XYZ file of C-alpha atoms in Angstrom:
711
model
C 121.887 140.947 116.473
C 120.362 141.309 112.785
C 119.410 137.721 111.062
C 119.893 138.196 107.489
C 121.591 135.182 106.257
C 120.309 133.178 103.376
C 121.180 130.037 105.478
C 120.041 131.066 109.157
C 119.898 127.447 110.189
C 123.819 127.528 109.933
C 124.192 130.229 112.509
C 124.995 128.768 116.029
C 122.433 129.360 118.764
C 125.331 130.275 121.268
C 125.687 133.476 119.298
C 122.477 134.549 120.502
C 122.893 135.642 124.403
C 119.829 136.079 126.651
C 118.446 139.489 126.436
C 119.854 140.320 122.787
C 117.432 142.093 120.383
C 117.070 140.011 117.275
C 116.083 141.696 114.122
C 114.865 138.813 111.865
C 115.145 139.667 108.299
C 116.247 136.577 106.871
C 115.408 135.551 103.289
C 113.613 132.417 104.393
C 111.268 134.546 106.503
C 110.524 137.242 104.298
C 109.478 134.762 101.699
C 107.498 132.706 104.144
C 109.938 129.745 103.987
C 111.309 129.661 107.552
C 112.289 126.339 108.731
C 112.376 124.598 112.042
C 116.017 124.600 112.122
C 116.478 128.529 111.817
C 117.535 130.490 114.892
C 114.750 132.855 114.481
C 112.336 129.782 114.864
C 114.141 128.690 117.787
C 114.880 132.054 119.601
C 112.112 133.068 122.031
C 111.605 136.003 124.136
C 110.416 139.538 124.203
C 113.408 140.862 122.459
C 112.746 139.305 118.943
C 111.342 141.392 116.050
C 110.532 140.517 112.418
C 111.527 143.334 110.094
C 112.436 144.248 106.733
C 116.068 144.528 105.554
C 115.201 148.432 105.225
C 114.005 148.848 108.760
C 116.803 146.655 110.111
C 119.313 149.191 108.241
C 117.555 152.009 109.685
C 117.537 150.763 113.184
C 121.125 150.184 113.032
C 121.844 153.732 111.755
C 119.938 154.845 114.871
C 122.163 152.801 117.041
C 125.269 154.294 115.564
C 123.822 157.996 115.806
C 122.842 157.375 119.268
C 126.340 155.957 120.288
C 127.993 158.957 118.722
C 125.682 161.297 120.745
C 126.650 159.318 123.642
C 130.325 159.485 123.059
C 130.077 163.163 122.538
C 128.354 163.687 125.870
C 131.303 161.762 127.655
C 133.954 163.957 126.289
C 134.847 167.452 127.088
C 133.566 169.946 124.901
C 134.042 173.897 125.042
C 131.554 175.705 127.139
C 128.854 177.675 125.509
C 128.097 179.827 128.920
C 125.754 182.537 128.797
C 127.158 185.228 130.905
C 125.188 187.716 133.087
C 125.612 191.443 132.436
C 126.719 193.774 135.261
C 125.619 197.530 135.542
C 127.898 198.853 138.189
C 126.839 201.755 140.209
C 128.724 204.345 141.876
C 128.881 204.610 144.948
C 128.972 200.564 145.167
C 125.733 199.434 147.073
C 125.775 196.958 149.825
C 126.779 193.252 148.977
C 123.067 192.103 149.554
C 121.738 194.881 147.386
C 124.062 193.946 144.547
C 123.227 190.193 144.815
C 119.351 190.913 144.960
C 119.992 193.158 141.969
C 121.027 190.353 139.674
C 118.775 187.496 138.538
C 120.929 184.167 138.544
C 120.512 181.759 136.078
C 118.704 178.380 136.696
C 121.191 175.985 138.204
C 120.046 173.255 135.846
C 120.876 175.797 133.071
C 124.254 176.546 134.318
C 124.971 172.786 134.697
C 124.301 172.138 131.120
C 126.279 174.931 129.903
C 129.417 173.581 131.718
C 128.897 169.852 130.473
C 127.359 168.326 133.241
C 124.445 165.609 132.420
C 121.042 165.778 133.924
C 121.532 162.733 135.996
C 124.835 164.002 137.421
C 123.100 166.925 139.472
C 120.737 166.998 142.629
C 118.851 170.271 142.289
C 118.234 172.295 145.848
C 115.625 175.024 144.814
C 116.317 177.048 141.785
C 119.864 178.410 142.495
C 122.127 175.653 143.741
C 122.630 171.939 143.011
C 124.822 169.093 144.175
C 127.155 167.364 141.762
C 127.401 163.645 141.605
C 130.845 162.093 141.848
C 130.142 159.963 138.837
C 131.053 162.766 136.708
C 134.960 162.010 137.731
C 134.378 158.589 136.410
C 132.811 159.931 133.027
C 135.640 162.438 132.488
C 138.635 160.276 133.924
C 140.209 160.624 130.748
C 139.820 164.315 130.182
C 142.855 166.391 130.680
C 142.954 168.649 133.680
C 142.980 172.572 133.512
C 145.324 174.704 135.073
C 145.188 175.100 138.868
C 145.496 178.398 140.495
C 145.614 179.134 144.322
C 144.626 182.287 145.856
C 146.557 183.100 148.949
C 147.449 186.422 150.812
C 149.808 188.533 152.866
C 149.489 188.611 156.836
C 145.930 190.193 157.092
C 144.395 192.568 159.247
C 141.401 191.501 161.445
C 139.219 193.012 158.593
C 140.667 190.472 156.019
C 142.099 191.566 152.750
C 139.666 190.201 150.063
C 141.068 186.635 148.846
C 137.499 185.448 148.012
C 136.607 188.719 146.221
C 139.968 188.250 144.268
C 139.156 184.809 143.479
C 135.717 185.442 142.249
C 136.888 188.643 140.331
C 139.401 186.691 138.565
C 137.029 183.724 137.332
C 134.698 186.533 136.065
C 137.474 188.167 134.173
C 138.670 184.947 132.577
C 135.218 183.561 131.690
C 133.068 186.496 131.147
C 135.648 188.962 129.658
C 138.429 186.556 128.115
C 136.090 183.763 127.187
C 138.211 181.219 129.190
C 136.570 178.217 130.788
C 137.242 178.896 134.510
C 135.721 177.606 138.086
C 136.058 179.071 141.483
C 136.140 176.728 144.346
C 135.341 178.311 147.742
C 134.962 177.008 151.305
C 131.338 177.170 152.929
C 131.186 179.947 155.545
C 130.321 178.987 159.009
C 127.181 180.485 160.603
C 129.223 181.480 163.652
C 131.113 184.270 161.809
C 127.990 185.212 159.774
C 126.189 186.253 162.904
C 129.218 187.003 164.821
C 131.319 189.912 163.725
C 132.894 188.825 160.360
C 129.904 188.758 158.346
C 129.586 186.886 155.123
C 132.170 185.117 153.017
C 130.548 185.226 149.308
C 133.079 187.768 148.086
C 132.165 191.601 147.742
C 130.881 194.266 145.823
C 130.583 193.193 142.222
C 132.739 190.184 142.784
C 130.613 187.631 144.697
C 128.545 184.491 144.625
C 124.974 184.626 144.388
C 122.261 184.557 145.905
C 124.650 185.485 148.831
C 121.819 184.714 151.303
C 121.931 181.045 150.467
C 125.664 180.977 150.136
C 125.757 181.980 153.702
C 122.807 180.514 155.446
C 122.772 176.733 155.608
C 123.365 176.171 151.735
C 122.630 172.614 151.265
C 122.932 171.522 154.816
C 126.384 170.134 154.823
C 127.743 171.738 158.130
C 124.429 170.344 159.664
C 125.346 166.858 158.504
C 128.893 167.141 160.084
C 127.359 168.492 163.151
C 125.131 165.477 163.536
C 127.720 163.057 162.663
C 130.129 164.875 165.078
C 127.746 164.662 167.992
C 126.683 161.157 167.335
C 130.293 159.844 167.585
C 130.638 161.986 170.929
C 127.621 160.556 172.264
C 129.195 156.864 171.534
C 131.989 157.751 173.435
C 130.521 158.725 176.481
C 127.758 156.048 176.411
C 130.164 153.330 176.116
C 132.224 154.485 179.014
C 129.132 154.332 181.135
C 127.872 151.040 180.014
C 131.337 149.439 180.474
C 131.452 150.901 183.958
C 128.151 149.555 185.038
C 127.992 145.890 183.448
C 129.679 142.563 183.739
C 131.708 141.417 180.875
C 128.964 138.696 180.045
C 125.977 141.514 180.235
C 127.983 143.894 178.118
C 128.782 141.133 175.464
C 125.307 139.922 175.220
C 123.934 143.336 174.822
C 126.571 144.285 172.221
C 125.727 141.133 170.232
C 121.891 140.452 171.146
C 119.645 137.679 170.459
C 117.572 138.334 167.700
C 114.667 135.420 166.891
C 116.855 133.236 168.905
C 120.207 133.902 167.078
C 123.239 136.016 167.916
C 125.068 137.581 164.904
C 128.108 139.886 164.496
C 127.344 143.125 162.490
C 129.962 143.662 159.657
C 131.715 146.248 161.601
C 132.130 143.975 164.722
C 133.507 141.382 162.423
C 136.164 143.925 161.411
C 137.153 144.428 164.963
C 137.399 140.867 165.907
C 139.727 140.529 162.983
C 141.649 143.574 164.160
C 141.985 141.838 167.701
C 143.232 138.745 166.049
C 140.258 136.658 166.866
C 139.356 134.753 163.872
C 135.787 133.607 164.584
C 132.350 134.331 163.340
C 130.063 132.714 165.557
C 129.281 134.662 168.842
C 128.808 131.476 170.603
C 132.389 130.264 170.143
C 134.198 133.181 171.730
C 135.970 132.421 175.017
C 135.408 134.409 178.266
C 138.739 136.208 177.588
C 137.744 136.797 173.945
C 134.407 138.175 174.957
C 136.012 140.714 177.425
C 138.568 141.736 174.853
C 136.097 142.359 172.323
C 133.426 144.064 174.510
C 135.863 146.334 176.421
C 137.401 149.450 174.924
C 138.746 150.474 178.110
C 138.886 154.089 177.093
C 140.521 156.381 179.461
C 138.595 159.380 180.007
C 141.345 161.821 180.592
C 142.741 161.333 177.022
C 139.523 161.990 175.186
C 140.092 164.348 172.501
C 136.614 164.238 170.581
C 134.474 167.193 171.553
C 130.978 168.039 170.689
C 130.386 170.757 168.150
C 127.823 173.601 167.265
C 127.760 176.136 164.360
C 127.283 179.069 166.472
C 129.805 181.292 168.371
C 129.125 180.493 172.043
C 131.964 181.163 174.344
C 129.990 179.611 177.423
C 130.641 176.179 175.842
C 134.324 176.468 175.737
C 134.325 174.235 179.159
C 131.363 172.319 180.534
C 130.844 169.516 182.648
C 128.890 166.544 181.299
C 126.949 163.805 183.201
C 125.673 165.692 186.161
C 122.287 163.948 186.218
C 121.556 161.116 188.554
C 120.863 158.717 185.632
C 124.453 158.871 184.487
C 125.348 157.224 187.651
C 128.208 159.144 189.039
C 130.171 159.432 185.596
C 130.697 163.011 184.801
C 133.787 164.811 183.313
C 134.949 168.011 181.899
C 134.406 168.551 178.002
C 133.646 171.222 175.761
C 131.985 172.339 172.606
C 133.894 173.445 169.176
C 132.671 175.446 166.397
C 131.228 172.978 163.830
C 133.807 173.758 161.346
C 136.741 172.687 163.700
C 135.439 169.053 163.766
C 137.785 166.449 162.363
C 134.864 165.226 160.048
C 134.863 168.628 158.230
C 138.590 168.154 157.378
C 137.872 164.626 156.315
C 135.335 165.899 154.036
C 137.654 168.487 152.540
C 140.704 165.881 151.920
C 138.773 162.851 150.735
C 138.619 161.877 147.043
C 135.764 159.113 147.074
C 132.804 157.835 149.230
C 135.079 154.607 149.942
C 137.966 156.768 151.078
C 135.727 159.027 153.198
C 134.317 156.013 154.937
C 137.854 154.607 155.728
C 138.997 157.964 156.936
C 136.018 158.262 159.315
C 136.752 155.115 160.694
C 140.457 155.784 161.424
C 139.633 158.777 163.275
C 141.275 158.823 166.809
C 138.849 159.895 169.586
C 140.983 158.667 173.019
C 143.501 156.184 173.909
C 142.784 153.126 175.969
C 144.243 152.541 179.614
C 147.095 150.740 177.786
C 147.807 153.768 175.627
C 146.586 152.334 172.392
C 144.373 154.426 170.046
C 140.508 154.185 170.124
C 138.799 155.017 167.020
C 135.403 155.452 165.527
C 135.640 151.861 163.860
C 136.389 150.831 167.339
C 133.226 152.232 168.646
C 131.259 150.605 165.598
C 130.006 153.998 164.468
C 131.821 154.411 161.204
C 128.677 153.077 158.911
C 126.299 155.437 160.691
C 128.785 158.395 160.164
C 128.949 157.539 156.482
C 125.190 157.469 156.176
C 124.936 161.024 157.684
C 127.577 162.276 155.418
C 126.493 160.578 152.032
C 125.196 163.718 150.507
C 127.554 166.320 152.076
C 130.315 164.598 150.145
C 128.947 166.052 146.869
C 130.013 169.545 145.995
C 127.651 172.446 145.779
C 127.163 174.187 142.424
C 126.536 178.004 142.531
C 127.363 181.049 140.214
C 129.016 184.451 140.412
C 127.283 187.688 139.680
C 128.404 187.199 136.032
C 126.879 183.838 135.779
C 130.142 181.734 135.842
C 130.072 178.428 137.833
C 131.428 177.967 141.510
C 131.842 175.010 143.758
C 131.330 175.865 147.467
C 132.339 172.743 149.473
C 133.761 172.166 152.909
C 135.139 174.828 154.902
C 137.635 173.455 157.776
C 138.769 175.644 160.508
C 141.868 177.186 159.000
C 143.884 177.181 162.363
C 143.536 173.419 163.555
C 142.647 172.326 160.149
C 144.136 173.138 156.725
C 141.558 175.791 155.746
C 141.088 174.732 152.023
C 138.032 173.796 150.155
C 137.415 170.268 149.222
C 139.701 168.146 146.947
C 136.647 166.675 145.257
C 135.442 170.041 144.157
C 138.923 170.863 142.720
C 139.010 167.672 140.781
C 135.588 167.731 139.218
C 136.212 171.345 138.192
C 139.568 170.549 136.709
C 137.864 168.223 134.353
C 134.831 170.363 133.571
C 136.985 173.324 132.706
C 139.184 171.192 130.057
C 142.942 171.369 129.494
C 142.973 175.140 128.509
C 140.603 176.124 131.366
C 141.331 177.323 134.791
C 140.288 176.113 138.471
C 140.707 179.104 141.011
C 140.686 177.923 144.557
C 141.350 179.907 147.786
C 143.355 179.258 150.799
C 142.649 180.255 154.357
C 144.633 183.238 156.022
C 148.152 184.218 154.758
C 150.481 182.453 152.687
C 152.449 181.441 155.616
C 149.332 179.478 156.918
C 146.776 178.478 154.397
C 149.217 178.234 151.344
C 151.643 175.981 153.125
C 148.975 173.680 154.536
C 147.397 173.563 150.823
C 150.822 172.587 149.422
C 151.987 170.203 152.325
C 148.667 168.750 153.013
C 146.045 169.344 150.499
C 148.362 168.755 147.364
C 149.557 165.450 149.097
C 146.038 164.170 149.746
C 144.937 165.333 146.101
C 147.909 164.466 143.851
C 147.064 167.697 141.982
C 150.155 170.192 141.204
C 149.323 173.825 141.263
C 150.488 175.881 138.429
C 150.169 179.522 139.797
C 149.894 181.282 143.304
C 147.913 184.641 143.412
C 149.007 186.558 146.625
C 146.455 188.971 147.568
C 147.770 192.186 149.171
C 146.160 195.450 150.192
C 147.597 199.053 150.925
C 145.667 198.995 154.183
C 147.313 195.889 155.286
C 150.859 196.823 154.258
C 150.605 200.314 155.976
C 149.802 198.254 159.277
C 152.960 196.113 158.818
C 154.979 199.237 158.178
C 154.113 200.480 161.789
C 150.426 201.855 161.382
C 148.069 201.879 163.996
C 146.157 198.775 165.045
C 143.249 197.879 163.036
C 139.959 196.692 164.758
C 136.602 195.304 163.079
C 133.854 197.651 163.797
C 136.037 200.652 164.575
C 136.574 203.462 161.925
C 140.072 203.384 160.426
C 142.670 205.947 161.396
C 143.661 208.573 158.934
C 146.952 206.712 158.294
C 144.840 204.309 156.317
C 142.676 206.765 154.441
C 145.198 209.282 153.400
C 148.287 208.689 151.233
C 151.455 207.571 153.276
C 154.198 206.453 150.859
C 156.684 205.491 153.708
C 154.229 203.445 155.651
C 153.558 201.434 152.535
C 157.262 200.932 151.765
C 157.950 199.894 154.977
C 155.093 197.465 155.163
C 156.213 195.909 151.891
C 158.559 193.568 153.826
C 155.638 191.181 154.638
C 154.752 191.137 151.011
C 158.307 190.241 150.122
C 158.483 187.900 152.742
C 155.288 185.925 151.473
C 156.714 185.978 148.038
C 159.896 184.227 149.277
C 157.608 181.549 151.082
C 155.858 181.029 147.815
C 159.064 180.522 145.902
C 160.229 177.784 148.454
C 157.540 175.677 146.648
C 158.593 176.387 143.100
C 155.459 178.067 141.912
C 155.369 181.326 140.161
C 153.536 183.972 142.271
C 151.342 186.826 140.782
C 150.559 189.658 143.259
C 146.953 190.965 143.160
C 146.499 194.343 144.878
C 143.012 194.628 145.992
C 142.475 198.264 145.450
C 140.402 200.275 147.919
C 138.875 203.687 146.973
C 141.331 205.553 149.452
C 144.503 204.084 147.826
C 146.456 206.514 145.818
C 148.331 206.009 142.483
C 151.521 206.515 144.030
C 150.990 203.806 146.769
C 149.744 201.453 144.079
C 152.573 201.890 141.800
C 154.888 201.374 144.713
C 153.576 197.986 145.773
C 153.457 196.703 142.446
C 157.149 197.700 141.697
C 158.550 196.489 145.039
C 156.494 193.152 144.443
C 158.191 192.561 141.254
C 161.772 193.372 142.452
C 160.882 190.426 145.215
C 160.767 187.945 142.770
C 156.914 187.942 141.606
C 156.094 186.996 138.037
C 153.878 190.201 138.023
C 151.953 192.448 140.217
C 148.509 193.812 139.139
C 146.146 196.274 140.688
C 142.509 194.656 140.625
C 139.239 196.638 140.699
C 136.605 194.080 140.700
C 135.093 195.135 144.077
C 133.707 198.324 142.188
C 133.152 197.012 138.384
C 133.313 193.221 138.387
C 135.228 190.855 136.270
C 136.267 193.664 133.927
C 138.393 195.270 136.765
C 140.581 192.075 136.962
C 141.356 191.446 132.954
C 144.930 192.460 133.741
C 145.141 189.950 136.654
C 143.561 187.098 134.466
C 146.043 187.842 131.771
C 148.863 187.740 134.125
C 147.627 184.501 135.487
C 147.409 182.793 132.139
C 151.111 183.905 131.315
C 152.347 182.729 134.574
C 150.651 179.436 134.072
C 152.282 178.919 130.952
C 155.633 178.482 132.806
C 156.916 175.174 133.716
C 155.976 174.070 137.176
C 158.987 173.280 139.497
C 156.319 172.520 142.464
C 158.179 170.649 145.394
C 157.101 169.831 149.002
C 158.783 171.694 151.885
C 159.675 168.240 153.611
C 159.363 164.729 153.388
C 156.524 163.013 155.728
C 158.988 160.300 156.716
C 161.152 162.984 158.794
C 160.470 162.804 162.545
C 157.767 165.031 163.771
C 160.018 167.470 165.512
C 162.078 167.999 162.352
C 159.015 168.710 160.283
C 157.632 171.118 162.757
C 161.103 173.036 162.912
C 161.236 173.013 159.131
C 157.988 175.078 158.750
C 158.984 177.291 161.928
C 162.404 178.229 160.418
C 161.816 178.132 156.697
C 158.278 179.711 156.512
C 157.865 181.754 159.784
C 161.434 182.916 160.269
C 161.828 181.477 163.700
C 165.142 181.014 165.034
C 164.110 177.651 166.594
C 161.048 175.842 168.188
C 160.564 175.163 171.980
C 158.400 171.980 172.934
C 156.531 171.896 176.211
C 156.650 168.760 178.146
C 153.268 167.905 177.160
C 153.944 168.599 173.457
C 157.087 166.183 173.686
C 154.998 163.539 175.327
C 152.426 163.652 172.654
C 154.851 163.554 169.836
C 156.455 160.433 171.674
C 152.938 158.776 172.017
C 151.842 159.469 168.200
C 155.257 158.214 167.176
C 154.872 155.102 169.141
C 151.291 154.640 167.827
C 152.684 154.794 164.164
C 151.339 158.247 163.393
C 154.668 159.759 162.983
C 154.677 159.841 159.024
C 151.673 162.300 158.747
C 152.040 165.887 157.407
C 151.958 168.726 160.082
C 149.393 171.154 160.215
C 150.420 174.157 162.337
C 147.751 175.839 164.561
C 148.884 179.316 164.809
C 147.690 183.049 164.690
C 147.135 184.331 161.302
C 147.875 187.892 162.250
C 151.617 187.487 162.425
C 154.108 185.340 160.847
C 155.047 184.779 164.590
C 153.142 183.267 167.236
C 152.512 186.897 168.636
C 149.327 188.681 166.904
C 150.997 192.024 167.595
C 154.261 191.384 165.932
C 153.676 192.890 162.434
C 155.918 192.977 159.434
C 158.692 190.343 159.506
C 159.455 189.372 163.040
C 163.093 187.710 163.505
C 165.119 185.659 165.942
C 162.027 184.394 167.975
C 161.472 181.156 169.480
C 158.284 179.382 168.490
C 156.530 177.733 171.518
C 154.769 174.563 171.072
C 152.401 174.262 173.888
C 150.679 170.875 172.725
C 150.404 168.601 169.960
C 147.247 167.020 168.777
C 146.380 164.567 165.677
C 143.578 164.315 163.339
C 144.431 160.613 162.148
C 141.233 160.351 159.822
C 141.904 163.567 157.944
C 145.713 162.631 157.898
C 147.637 165.223 159.710
C 149.306 166.055 163.296
C 148.616 169.603 164.401
C 150.919 171.353 166.900
C 149.476 174.282 168.726
C 151.501 177.268 168.909
C 150.404 179.079 172.120
C 146.696 179.054 173.040
C 144.021 178.351 170.208
C 140.315 178.845 170.587
C 138.358 176.427 168.975
C 134.885 178.067 169.940
C 134.848 181.920 168.826
C 132.812 184.282 171.062
C 130.295 186.770 169.998
C 131.194 190.383 170.126
C 129.440 193.419 172.118
C 127.492 194.064 169.080
C 127.093 190.907 166.872
C 126.043 191.142 163.240
C 122.659 189.649 164.086
C 121.546 193.163 165.316
C 121.346 194.009 161.529
C 119.709 190.724 160.264
C 116.129 190.501 159.814
C 113.518 189.112 157.436
C 110.604 191.167 155.598
C 107.684 188.676 156.458
C 105.823 190.094 153.421
C 108.286 189.555 150.779
C 110.399 187.066 152.583
C 113.571 188.938 151.627
C 116.399 188.657 154.221
C 117.785 192.078 155.158
C 121.182 193.390 156.765
C 123.106 190.267 156.062
C 126.123 192.116 154.854
């Protein structure tokens, strides 16, 4: 407040609020005639300053300038991105050699270039940072960019390069077409990294760097998930043990202990009382019946669905017996370990949109049923707050960069069979704000379009409220030849000559799978651009044939891509096609309404997406469906757990299988994440190591501390 009135005594003192800075330049003060009734005389506090009129004017001008600068920082502005130059070599070196040959920008420099403020990032070393969710509030009025999903045809066991296409596309958009773009990728599990698949940072001259950091630990998100998951697992068995070995009164007194002579309920215990319909807050006022009702969860051990997890492929933990020590007083049961990314907590992380929402989802997770058939949740066990504390940093997306210095979010990596297999909603939402209305966010779905894309649309888009503009469908001549009747493809085994020599007939026959996946995309009303990921053994005739047949099948465009060998420059045609397709009006629609019965939703996916004649439910699957419906979970979307190697449930059935009955062996629920997942056949959630795992080639140079042989 500036006091410059010739009659300051007429200014009400109520105008001057506590904490206000008062610049007193009144005529009376400057002439030495300040009276006892002037506001300046009465105003006391550390924020009063006596200044001249000119000084006050300069102060006001500074405030206005600071306000304008702050306002500019809150609004989106075009990136001034310094892209990194590539010098591709031929033959193309190994991924780790290419990664190591490029010097990434410091991550704080990258963050500033894309419009992040200094207090919106938490730096982890030189090359990666976490981004705080506060950026969403700052940019809430900023229009979203275009939303692009990269999916694929039914792959070979070697994978067809969806991550590589994703990176190549954003490198082309930003480094070569000067369009703001962001890649959003899943974080890889340590299991495949040390198993048979290797890294997941892309490949060749289209990858995330440094690839060692991308593939190893990153910022510890998967470790946080592992810790939270196993805390909940320990809480389940511990609670059963204590309920089995204590009286109602002893159990109650230990759950609500005397502290300095006083018993008090914790916040989560009060929530449990409210859920039970007990409207009391004083622990001493509960009746014996209410104490028993509060203290006993009465978990039925045979219904426990929550498993322990480990981020290592260890087949010998697929079935274990816990509780064999004498200290467990005879309480033992059969249990198992899953790979860490199969934890429901990972799926929760991927689908949440805020810290509050994540806490609510964690609390809703159902871990078992009680002996009366009612669900037992993490909230009931009293562990929700602790889980949230362990996950408070993991919720923030991880910022990295491509070989050409364009931004990448690496966040969440849910198992693509029993979960939806897509990176996080939060990463996509933040990226869409940062790129601006004319920019592009390119995210990747797991496995083929029949699995990853279908789940992206029906589960992730429902959770996020985001509407996709374009699907990029990745195909390879290699995979099409396999679908056309070529010999089996096995990881670690040299390819047969059918895959290394021109064979037009195999390609033509195999394009049925590509055509089917295009049709699946069209079910959702989204334009599709086919990206043919070109290998050095592909011939011009094979490439032209695939592109022609794709367009005949309804693709908006079909483009050969060479990003693996030359970087973003090799995907400029793809980037242009995606821009043009994104300008089309979106007619996106869901495949089904969630209010439909569970069985009808399963049948819709089986028939419309996979091409099945019908479904067949096992008695156990039908029993679970009845239970989940009775418990009030029938209105959740469906997350089919099926092999990714075929449109059907049989991995060896290539091309487009027809007239098959899809067997549903079991049905499970991820209530916190928010979906029901039917199991099609047997589904392993703990991969095993092959005879010769990747770890044979991985080593550390102890002098330079460089990782060798990662990929």
